[in-house]
CSV table of C-alpha atoms in Angstrom, one decimal:
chain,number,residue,atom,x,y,z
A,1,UNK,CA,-85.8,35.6,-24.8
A,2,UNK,CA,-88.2,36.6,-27.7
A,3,UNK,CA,-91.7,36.6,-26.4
A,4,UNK,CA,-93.9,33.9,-27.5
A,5,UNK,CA,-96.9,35.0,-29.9
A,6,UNK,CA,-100.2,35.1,-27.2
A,7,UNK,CA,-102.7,35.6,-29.9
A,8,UNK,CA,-103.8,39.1,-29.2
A,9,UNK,CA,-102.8,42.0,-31.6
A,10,UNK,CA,-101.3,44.2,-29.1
A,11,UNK,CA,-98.6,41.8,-28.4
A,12,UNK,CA,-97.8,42.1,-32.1
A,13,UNK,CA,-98.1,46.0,-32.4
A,14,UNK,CA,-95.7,46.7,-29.3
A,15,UNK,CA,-93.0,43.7,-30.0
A,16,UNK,CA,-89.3,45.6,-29.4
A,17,UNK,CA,-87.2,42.0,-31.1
A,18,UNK,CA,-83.5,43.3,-29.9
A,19,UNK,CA,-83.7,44.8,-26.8
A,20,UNK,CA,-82.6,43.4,-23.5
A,21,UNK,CA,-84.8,41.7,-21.1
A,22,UNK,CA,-85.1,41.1,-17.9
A,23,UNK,CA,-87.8,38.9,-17.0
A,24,UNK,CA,-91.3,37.9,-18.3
A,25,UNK,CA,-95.0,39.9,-17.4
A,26,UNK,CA,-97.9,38.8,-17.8
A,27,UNK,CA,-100.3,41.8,-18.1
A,28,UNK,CA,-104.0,40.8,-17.4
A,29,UNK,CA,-106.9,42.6,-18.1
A,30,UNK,CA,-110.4,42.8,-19.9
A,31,UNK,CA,-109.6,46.2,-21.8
A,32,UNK,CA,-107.6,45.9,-24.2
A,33,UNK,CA,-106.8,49.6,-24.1
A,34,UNK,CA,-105.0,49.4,-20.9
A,35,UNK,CA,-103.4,45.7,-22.2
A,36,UNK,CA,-101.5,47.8,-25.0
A,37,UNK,CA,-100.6,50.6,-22.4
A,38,UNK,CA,-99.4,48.7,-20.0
A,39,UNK,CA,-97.7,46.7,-22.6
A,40,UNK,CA,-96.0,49.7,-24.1
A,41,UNK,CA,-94.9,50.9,-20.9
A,42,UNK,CA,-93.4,47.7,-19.8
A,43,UNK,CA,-92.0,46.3,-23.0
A,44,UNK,CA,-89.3,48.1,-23.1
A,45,UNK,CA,-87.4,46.3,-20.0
A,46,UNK,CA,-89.6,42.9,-20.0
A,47,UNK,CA,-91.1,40.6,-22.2
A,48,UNK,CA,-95.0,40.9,-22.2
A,49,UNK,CA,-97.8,38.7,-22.4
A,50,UNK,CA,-101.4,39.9,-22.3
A,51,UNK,CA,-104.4,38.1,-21.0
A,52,UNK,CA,-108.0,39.2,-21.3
A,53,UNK,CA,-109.3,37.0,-18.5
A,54,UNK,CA,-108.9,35.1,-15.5
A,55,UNK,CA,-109.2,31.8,-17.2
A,56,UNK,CA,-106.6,32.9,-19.9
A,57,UNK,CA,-103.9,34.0,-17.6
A,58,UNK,CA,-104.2,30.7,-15.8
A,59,UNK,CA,-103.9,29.0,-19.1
A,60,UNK,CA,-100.7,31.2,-20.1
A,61,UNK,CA,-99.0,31.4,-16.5
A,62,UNK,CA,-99.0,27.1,-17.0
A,63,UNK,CA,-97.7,26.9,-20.3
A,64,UNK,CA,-95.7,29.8,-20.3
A,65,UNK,CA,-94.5,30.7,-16.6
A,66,UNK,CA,-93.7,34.2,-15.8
A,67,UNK,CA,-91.4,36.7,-13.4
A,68,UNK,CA,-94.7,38.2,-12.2
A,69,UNK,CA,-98.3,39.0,-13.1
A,70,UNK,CA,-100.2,42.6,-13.5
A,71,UNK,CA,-103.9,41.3,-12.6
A,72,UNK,CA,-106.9,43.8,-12.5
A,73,UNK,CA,-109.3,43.0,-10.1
A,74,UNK,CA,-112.6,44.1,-11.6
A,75,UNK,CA,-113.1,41.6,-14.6
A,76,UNK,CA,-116.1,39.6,-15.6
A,77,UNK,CA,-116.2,35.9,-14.8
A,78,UNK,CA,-112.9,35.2,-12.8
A,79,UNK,CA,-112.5,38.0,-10.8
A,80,UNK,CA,-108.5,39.4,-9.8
A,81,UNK,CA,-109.2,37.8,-6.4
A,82,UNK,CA,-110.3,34.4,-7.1
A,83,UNK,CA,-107.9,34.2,-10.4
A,84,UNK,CA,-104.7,35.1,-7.4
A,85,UNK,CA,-105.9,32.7,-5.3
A,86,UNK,CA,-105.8,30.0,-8.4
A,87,UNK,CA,-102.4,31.1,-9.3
A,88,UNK,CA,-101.3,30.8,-5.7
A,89,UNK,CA,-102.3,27.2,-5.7
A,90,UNK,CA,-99.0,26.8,-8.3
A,91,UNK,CA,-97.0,30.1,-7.7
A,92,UNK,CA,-95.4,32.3,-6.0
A,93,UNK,CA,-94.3,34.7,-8.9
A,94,UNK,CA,-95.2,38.6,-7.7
A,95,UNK,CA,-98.7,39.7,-8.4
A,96,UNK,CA,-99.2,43.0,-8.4
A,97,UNK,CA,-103.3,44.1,-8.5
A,98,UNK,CA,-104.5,47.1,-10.6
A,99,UNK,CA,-107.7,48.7,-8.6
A,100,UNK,CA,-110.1,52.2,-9.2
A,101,UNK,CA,-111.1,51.7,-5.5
A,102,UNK,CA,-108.9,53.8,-2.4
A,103,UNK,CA,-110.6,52.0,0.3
A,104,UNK,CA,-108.8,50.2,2.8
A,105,UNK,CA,-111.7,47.0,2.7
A,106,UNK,CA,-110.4,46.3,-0.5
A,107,UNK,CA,-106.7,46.5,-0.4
A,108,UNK,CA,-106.7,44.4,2.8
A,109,UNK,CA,-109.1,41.8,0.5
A,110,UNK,CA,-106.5,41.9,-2.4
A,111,UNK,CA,-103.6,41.0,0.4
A,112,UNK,CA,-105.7,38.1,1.9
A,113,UNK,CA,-106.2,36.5,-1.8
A,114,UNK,CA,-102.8,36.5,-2.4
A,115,UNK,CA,-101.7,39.8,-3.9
A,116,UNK,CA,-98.2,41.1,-3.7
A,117,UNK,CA,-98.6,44.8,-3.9
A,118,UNK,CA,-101.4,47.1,-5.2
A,119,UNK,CA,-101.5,50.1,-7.4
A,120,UNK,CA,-104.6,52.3,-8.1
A,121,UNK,CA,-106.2,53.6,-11.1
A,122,UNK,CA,-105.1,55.6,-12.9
A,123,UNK,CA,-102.0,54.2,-13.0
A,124,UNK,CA,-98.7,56.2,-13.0
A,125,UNK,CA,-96.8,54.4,-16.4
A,126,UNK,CA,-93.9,55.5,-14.4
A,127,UNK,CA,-94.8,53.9,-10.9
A,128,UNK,CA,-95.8,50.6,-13.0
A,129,UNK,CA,-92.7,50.6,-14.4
A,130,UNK,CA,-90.4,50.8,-10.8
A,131,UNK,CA,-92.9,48.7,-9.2
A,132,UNK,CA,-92.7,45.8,-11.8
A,133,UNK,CA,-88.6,46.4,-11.4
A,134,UNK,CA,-88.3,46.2,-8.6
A,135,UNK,CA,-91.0,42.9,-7.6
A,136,UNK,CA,-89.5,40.9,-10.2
A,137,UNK,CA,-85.3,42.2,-8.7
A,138,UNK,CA,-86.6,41.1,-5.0
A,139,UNK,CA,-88.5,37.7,-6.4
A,140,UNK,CA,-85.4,36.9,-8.5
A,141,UNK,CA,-83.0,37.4,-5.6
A,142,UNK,CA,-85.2,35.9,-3.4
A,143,UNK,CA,-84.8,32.8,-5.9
A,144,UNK,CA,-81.3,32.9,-5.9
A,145,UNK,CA,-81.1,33.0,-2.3
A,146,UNK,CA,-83.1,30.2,-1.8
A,147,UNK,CA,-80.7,28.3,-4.4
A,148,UNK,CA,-77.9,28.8,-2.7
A,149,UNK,CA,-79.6,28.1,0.5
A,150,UNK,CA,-80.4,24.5,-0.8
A,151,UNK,CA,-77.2,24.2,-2.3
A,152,UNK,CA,-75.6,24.9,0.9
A,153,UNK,CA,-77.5,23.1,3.2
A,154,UNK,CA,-77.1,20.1,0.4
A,155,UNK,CA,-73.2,20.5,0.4
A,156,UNK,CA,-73.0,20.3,4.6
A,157,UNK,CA,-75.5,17.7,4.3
A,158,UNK,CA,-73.1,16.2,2.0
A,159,UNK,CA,-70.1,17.2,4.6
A,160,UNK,CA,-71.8,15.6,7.5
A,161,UNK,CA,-72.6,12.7,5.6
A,162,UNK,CA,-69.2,12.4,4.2
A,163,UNK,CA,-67.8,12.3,7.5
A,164,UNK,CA,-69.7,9.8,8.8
A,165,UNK,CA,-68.7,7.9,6.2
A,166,UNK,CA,-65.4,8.4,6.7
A,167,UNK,CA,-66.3,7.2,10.6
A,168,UNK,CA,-68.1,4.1,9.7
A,169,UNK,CA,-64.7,3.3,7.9
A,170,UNK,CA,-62.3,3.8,10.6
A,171,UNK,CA,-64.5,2.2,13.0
A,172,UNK,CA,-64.5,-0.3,10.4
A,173,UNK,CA,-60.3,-1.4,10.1
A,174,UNK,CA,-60.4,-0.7,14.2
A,175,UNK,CA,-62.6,-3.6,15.0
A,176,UNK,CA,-61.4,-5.6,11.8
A,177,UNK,CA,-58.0,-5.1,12.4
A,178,UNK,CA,-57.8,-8.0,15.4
A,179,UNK,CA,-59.8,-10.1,13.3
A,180,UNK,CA,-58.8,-14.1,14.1
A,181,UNK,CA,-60.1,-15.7,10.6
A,182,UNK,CA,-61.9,-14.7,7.3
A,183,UNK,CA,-65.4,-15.7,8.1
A,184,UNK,CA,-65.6,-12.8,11.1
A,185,UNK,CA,-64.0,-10.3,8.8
A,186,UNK,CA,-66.8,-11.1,6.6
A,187,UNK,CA,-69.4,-10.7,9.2
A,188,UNK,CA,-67.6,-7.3,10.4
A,189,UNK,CA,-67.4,-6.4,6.8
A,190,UNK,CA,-71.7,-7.3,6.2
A,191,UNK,CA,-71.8,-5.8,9.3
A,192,UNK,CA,-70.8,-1.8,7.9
A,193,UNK,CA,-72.7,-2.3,4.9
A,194,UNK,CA,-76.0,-2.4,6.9
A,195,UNK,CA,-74.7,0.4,9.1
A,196,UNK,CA,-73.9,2.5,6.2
A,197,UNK,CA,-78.0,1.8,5.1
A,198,UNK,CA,-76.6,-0.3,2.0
A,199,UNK,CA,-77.7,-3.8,1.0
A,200,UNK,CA,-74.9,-5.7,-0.2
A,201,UNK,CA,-73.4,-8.9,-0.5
A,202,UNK,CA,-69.6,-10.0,-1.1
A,203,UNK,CA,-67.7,-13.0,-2.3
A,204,UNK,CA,-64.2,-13.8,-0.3
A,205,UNK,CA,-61.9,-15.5,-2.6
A,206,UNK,CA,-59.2,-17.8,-0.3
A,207,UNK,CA,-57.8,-20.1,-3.0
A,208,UNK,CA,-60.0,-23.5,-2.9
A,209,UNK,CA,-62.4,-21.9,-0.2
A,210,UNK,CA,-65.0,-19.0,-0.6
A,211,UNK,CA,-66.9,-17.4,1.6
A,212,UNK,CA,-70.4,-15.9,0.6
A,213,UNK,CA,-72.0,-13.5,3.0
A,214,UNK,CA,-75.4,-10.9,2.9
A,215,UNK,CA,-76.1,-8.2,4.6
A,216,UNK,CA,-79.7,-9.8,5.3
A,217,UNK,CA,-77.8,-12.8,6.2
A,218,UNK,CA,-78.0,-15.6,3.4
A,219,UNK,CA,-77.0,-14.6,-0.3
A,220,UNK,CA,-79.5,-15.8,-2.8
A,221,UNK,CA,-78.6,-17.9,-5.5
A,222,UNK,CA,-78.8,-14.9,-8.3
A,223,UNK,CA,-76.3,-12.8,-6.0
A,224,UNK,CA,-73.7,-15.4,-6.1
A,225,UNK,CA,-73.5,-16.3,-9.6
A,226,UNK,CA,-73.3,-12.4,-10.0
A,227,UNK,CA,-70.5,-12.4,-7.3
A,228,UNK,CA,-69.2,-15.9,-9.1
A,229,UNK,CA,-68.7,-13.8,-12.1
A,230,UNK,CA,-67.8,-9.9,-10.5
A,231,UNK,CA,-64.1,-10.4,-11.1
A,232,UNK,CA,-64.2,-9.8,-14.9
A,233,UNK,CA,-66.3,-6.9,-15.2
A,234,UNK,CA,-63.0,-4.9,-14.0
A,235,UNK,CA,-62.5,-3.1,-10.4
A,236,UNK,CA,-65.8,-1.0,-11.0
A,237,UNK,CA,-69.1,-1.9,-12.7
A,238,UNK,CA,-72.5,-0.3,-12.7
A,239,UNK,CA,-75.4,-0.9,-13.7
A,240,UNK,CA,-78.6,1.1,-12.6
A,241,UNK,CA,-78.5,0.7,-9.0
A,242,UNK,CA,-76.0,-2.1,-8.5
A,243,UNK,CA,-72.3,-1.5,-7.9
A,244,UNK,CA,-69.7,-3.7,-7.8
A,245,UNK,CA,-66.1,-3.5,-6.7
A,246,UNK,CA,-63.7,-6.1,-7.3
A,247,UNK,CA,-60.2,-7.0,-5.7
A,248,UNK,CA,-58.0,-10.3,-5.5
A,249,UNK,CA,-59.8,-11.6,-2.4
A,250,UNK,CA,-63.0,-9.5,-2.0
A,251,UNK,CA,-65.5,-8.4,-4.6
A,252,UNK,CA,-68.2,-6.6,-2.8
A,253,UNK,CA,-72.0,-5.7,-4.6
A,254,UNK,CA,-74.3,-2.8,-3.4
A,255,UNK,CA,-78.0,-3.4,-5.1
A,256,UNK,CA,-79.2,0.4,-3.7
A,257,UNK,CA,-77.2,2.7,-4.6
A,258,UNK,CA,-78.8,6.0,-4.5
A,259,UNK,CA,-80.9,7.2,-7.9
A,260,UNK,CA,-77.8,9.2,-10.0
A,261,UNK,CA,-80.6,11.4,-11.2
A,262,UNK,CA,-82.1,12.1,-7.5
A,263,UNK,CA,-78.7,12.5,-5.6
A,264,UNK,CA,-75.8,12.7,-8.0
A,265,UNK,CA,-73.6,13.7,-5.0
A,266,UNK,CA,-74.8,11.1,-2.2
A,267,UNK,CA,-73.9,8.1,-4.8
A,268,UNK,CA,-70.7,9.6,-5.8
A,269,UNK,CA,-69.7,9.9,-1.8
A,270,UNK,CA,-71.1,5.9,-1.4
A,271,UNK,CA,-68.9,4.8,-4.9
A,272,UNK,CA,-66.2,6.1,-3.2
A,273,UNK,CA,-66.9,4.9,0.3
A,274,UNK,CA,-67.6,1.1,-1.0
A,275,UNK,CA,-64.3,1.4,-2.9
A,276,UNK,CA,-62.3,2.3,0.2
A,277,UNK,CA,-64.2,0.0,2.2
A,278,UNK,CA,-63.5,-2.9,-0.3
A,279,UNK,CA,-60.1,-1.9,-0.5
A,280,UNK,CA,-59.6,-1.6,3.3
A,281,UNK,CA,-61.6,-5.6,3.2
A,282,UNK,CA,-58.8,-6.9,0.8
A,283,UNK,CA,-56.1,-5.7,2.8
A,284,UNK,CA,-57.0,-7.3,6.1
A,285,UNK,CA,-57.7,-10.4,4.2
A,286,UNK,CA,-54.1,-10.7,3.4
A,287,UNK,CA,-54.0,-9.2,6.9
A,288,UNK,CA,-55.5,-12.5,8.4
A,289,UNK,CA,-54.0,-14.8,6.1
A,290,UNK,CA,-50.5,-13.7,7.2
A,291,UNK,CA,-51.8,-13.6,10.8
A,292,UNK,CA,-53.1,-17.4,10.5
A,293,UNK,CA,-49.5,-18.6,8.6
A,294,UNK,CA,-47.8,-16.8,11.4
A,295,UNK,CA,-49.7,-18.8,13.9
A,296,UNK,CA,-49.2,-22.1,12.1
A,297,UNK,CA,-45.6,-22.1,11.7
A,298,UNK,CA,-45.6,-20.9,15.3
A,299,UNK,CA,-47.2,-23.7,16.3
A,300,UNK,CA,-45.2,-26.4,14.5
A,301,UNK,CA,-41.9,-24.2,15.8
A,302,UNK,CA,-43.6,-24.8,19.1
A,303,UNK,CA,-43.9,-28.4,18.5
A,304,UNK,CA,-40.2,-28.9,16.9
A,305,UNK,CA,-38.6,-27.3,19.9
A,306,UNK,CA,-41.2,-29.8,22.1
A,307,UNK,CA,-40.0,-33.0,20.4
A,308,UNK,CA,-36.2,-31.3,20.6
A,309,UNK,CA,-36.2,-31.1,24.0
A,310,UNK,CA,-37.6,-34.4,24.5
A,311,UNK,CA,-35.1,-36.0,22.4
A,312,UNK,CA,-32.0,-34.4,24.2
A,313,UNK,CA,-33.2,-35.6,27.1
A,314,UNK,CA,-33.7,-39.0,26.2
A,315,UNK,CA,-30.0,-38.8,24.8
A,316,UNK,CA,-28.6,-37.6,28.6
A,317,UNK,CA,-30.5,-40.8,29.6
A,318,UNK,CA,-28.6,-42.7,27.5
A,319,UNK,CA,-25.5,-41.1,27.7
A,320,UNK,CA,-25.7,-41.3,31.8
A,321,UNK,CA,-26.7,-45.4,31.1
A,322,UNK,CA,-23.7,-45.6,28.7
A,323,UNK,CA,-21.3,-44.3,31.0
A,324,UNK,CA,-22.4,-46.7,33.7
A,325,UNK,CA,-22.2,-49.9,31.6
A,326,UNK,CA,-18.3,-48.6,30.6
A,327,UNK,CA,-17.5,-48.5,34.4
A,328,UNK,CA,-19.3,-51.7,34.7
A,329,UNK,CA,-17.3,-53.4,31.5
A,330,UNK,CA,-13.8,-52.0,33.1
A,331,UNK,CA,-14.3,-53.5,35.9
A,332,UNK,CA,-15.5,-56.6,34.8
A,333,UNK,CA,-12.2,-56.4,32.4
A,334,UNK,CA,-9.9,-56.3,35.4
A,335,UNK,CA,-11.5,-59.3,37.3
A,336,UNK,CA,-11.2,-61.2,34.3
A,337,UNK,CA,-7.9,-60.0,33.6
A,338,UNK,CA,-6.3,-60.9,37.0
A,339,UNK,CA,-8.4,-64.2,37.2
A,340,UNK,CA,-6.3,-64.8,33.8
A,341,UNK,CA,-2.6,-64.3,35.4
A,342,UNK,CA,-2.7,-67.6,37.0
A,343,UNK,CA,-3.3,-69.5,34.0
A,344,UNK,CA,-0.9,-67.8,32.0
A,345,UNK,CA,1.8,-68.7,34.2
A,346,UNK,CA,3.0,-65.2,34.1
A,347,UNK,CA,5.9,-64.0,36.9
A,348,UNK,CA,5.1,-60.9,39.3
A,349,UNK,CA,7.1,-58.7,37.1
A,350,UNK,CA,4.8,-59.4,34.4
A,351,UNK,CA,1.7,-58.8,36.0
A,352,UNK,CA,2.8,-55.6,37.7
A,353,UNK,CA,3.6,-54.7,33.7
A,354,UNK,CA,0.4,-55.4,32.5
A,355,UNK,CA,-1.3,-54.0,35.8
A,356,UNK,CA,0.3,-51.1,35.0
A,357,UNK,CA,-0.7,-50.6,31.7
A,358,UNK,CA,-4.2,-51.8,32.0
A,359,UNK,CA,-4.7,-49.0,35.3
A,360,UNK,CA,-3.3,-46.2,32.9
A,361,UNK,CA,-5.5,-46.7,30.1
A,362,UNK,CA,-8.0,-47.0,33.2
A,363,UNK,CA,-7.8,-44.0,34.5
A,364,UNK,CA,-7.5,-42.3,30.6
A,365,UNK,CA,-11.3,-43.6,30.4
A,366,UNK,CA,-12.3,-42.6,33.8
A,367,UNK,CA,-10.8,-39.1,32.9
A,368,UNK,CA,-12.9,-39.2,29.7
A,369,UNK,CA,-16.1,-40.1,31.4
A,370,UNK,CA,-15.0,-37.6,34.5
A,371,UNK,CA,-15.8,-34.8,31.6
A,372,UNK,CA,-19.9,-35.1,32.3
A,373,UNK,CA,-19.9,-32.1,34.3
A,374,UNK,CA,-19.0,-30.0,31.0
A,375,UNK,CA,-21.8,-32.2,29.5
A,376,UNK,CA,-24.5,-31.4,32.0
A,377,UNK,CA,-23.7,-27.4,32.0
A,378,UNK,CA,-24.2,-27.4,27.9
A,379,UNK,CA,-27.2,-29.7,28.4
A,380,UNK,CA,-28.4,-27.1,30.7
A,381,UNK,CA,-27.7,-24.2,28.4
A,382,UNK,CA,-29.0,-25.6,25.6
A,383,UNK,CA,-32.5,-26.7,27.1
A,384,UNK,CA,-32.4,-23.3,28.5
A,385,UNK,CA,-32.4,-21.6,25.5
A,386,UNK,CA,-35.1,-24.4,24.1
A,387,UNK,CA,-37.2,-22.7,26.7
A,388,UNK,CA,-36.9,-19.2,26.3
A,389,UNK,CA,-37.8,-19.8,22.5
A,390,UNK,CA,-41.0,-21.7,23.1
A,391,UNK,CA,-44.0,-19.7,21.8
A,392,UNK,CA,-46.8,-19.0,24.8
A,393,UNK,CA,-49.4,-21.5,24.5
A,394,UNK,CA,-47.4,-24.1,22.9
């Protein structure tokens, strides 16, 4: 990092181009004497700006921040102590005060401005040197400290978040799971977005039918022509703040996601969860589409085997009326039969013939008609088994 020109001539005189630096210092003081000896002393580790006032190193520790500041406190117009208090209004880069006085009073009043550490006149080149090191080593791992601190508490934050995430969605396919029809998978569906601190709104495509559903309740007219139109920006789109996922059934929009530049991770972990979720949506759609099929063929099943049995019994009826008009026809056959024999002027012989013959195919029938008990015992069976296959609630 070559160090910037400052203006003064001593930062021209003691410029080292080539060696290697370790931070920036910003040596301020009204003598410029002790500017280029402090300079020289230091530039051999840091880069070194001079300032010859307390209104200068303000200007310079804005436009060019450095690791830490060497501040006298004797100076005319902005003393060292009001100047540290101005720079602590902006930063908390080491500032280590150069003082002539010993007295206690005054390096308790250097503290209580803001001062990091103190060193008193005449200054050791030597003890400037460690000192500077070794402020700028502490503020510089304090730095990094505190980076990884924030990056740490942002990755559990991230963690916890994640996993609540991944709660919101279990607990969303548990209580969706038993859903009975689209429109309270929708409302289940609405229902997670809001707990998940999303606005969103989502189109449910069921051939002729669509559903349209907000998480504020009603979508407005601009959200479903979007959603009208979702399915042929692809499975993802973007565009600031808006996100939209699109399956067959379900195309789902989110209009806050979270700011890329603000929480690159947090939006990542919501893309991801809205995809899932999404995902998770289309799948009990075809879930509760199969689920309502089922129930329909079930219940014209339910209503075949209803009319079945209904018919089968209605054909026992008849069968049992059927068999009592045959008995009822025989005998009516035989009355008529013998009533004939007289005018037929047929002998005794003749008629025991033909009585014979008409009683044996007689009693053939009867035996025919005697098989109703093998008839009733299938009948039984079979409206058994009718039974047993009956769906509940038919």
């Amino acid at each position: 990092m070559a160090p910037p020109p400052s203006g003064s001539g001593e930062d021209l005189l003691f410029d080292t181009p080539g060696h290697d630096v370790t931070g920036r210092v910003l040596v301020v003081d009204d003598d410029s004497s002790i500017r280029m000896l402090y300079r020289y002393t230091l530039a051999s580790q840091f880069d070194v700006l001079t300032a010859s006032s307390g209104e200068e190193a303000l200007t310079l520790c804005t436009a060019q921040p450095p690791d830490m500041v060497v501040l006298d406190l004797t100076m005319p117009g902005l003393d060292g102590h009001e100047t540290c208090r101005r720079l602590r209004s902006f930063t908390d880069i080491p500032i280590l005060f150069v003082t002539s006085s010993t007295g206690l009073d005054e390096k308790l009043k250097a503290f209580d401005s803001g001062g990091s550490d103190i060193i008193c006149k005449p200054v050791d080149t030597d003890l400037l040197l460690r000192k500077v090191q070794v402020a700028i080593q502490q503020h510089q791992a304090a730095q990094a400290l505190s980076r990884e601190k924030q990056d740490l508490h942002k990755m559990a934050m991230g963690f916890l978040s994640s996993a609540g995430q991944n709660g919101v969605l279990l607990g969303f396919v548990k209580d969706s799971i038993t859903c009975q029809n689209h429109g309270a998978l929708m409302e289940r569906l609405m229902a997670t977005a809001r707990e998940l601190g999303l606005e969103s709104c989502a189109l449910m495509h069921l051939g002729d039918t669509q559903i349209v559903a907000a998480t504020r309740g009603v979508a407005t007219a601009l959200e479903a022509s979007i959603l009208q139109n979702a399915p042929t920006m692809g499975r993802q789109f973007q565009f600031k703040n808006r996100f939209v996922v699109n399956y067959e059934h379900i195309s789902l929009m989110t209009a806050n996601l979270p700011d890329e530049a603000e929480d690159s991770q947090r939006a990542g972990m919501l893309r991801d969860t809205l995809t899932a979720l999404t995902e998770a949506t289309e799948a009990l759609v075809v879930n509760v589409s199969m689920r309502q099929t089922n129930q329909a063929q079930a219940q014209r099943l339910a209503q075949i085997l209803h009319d079945t049995e209904g018919l089968l019994t209605q054909l026992k009826r008849q069968q049992r009326t059927t068999q009592a008009d045959v008995r009822i026809l025989m005998q009516d056959m035989v009355d008529q039969i013998e009533q004939t024999y007289s005018q037929l002027d047929t002998t005794h012989a003749q008629e025991a013939a033909l009585n014979l013959t008409m009683n044996a195919a007689i009693r053939q029938i009867q035996r025919r008609l005697s098989n109703d008990g093998d008839f009733d015992a299938l009948f039984a069976q079979l409206m058994a088994k009718l039974g047993s296959h009956t769906p509940t609630g038919s």
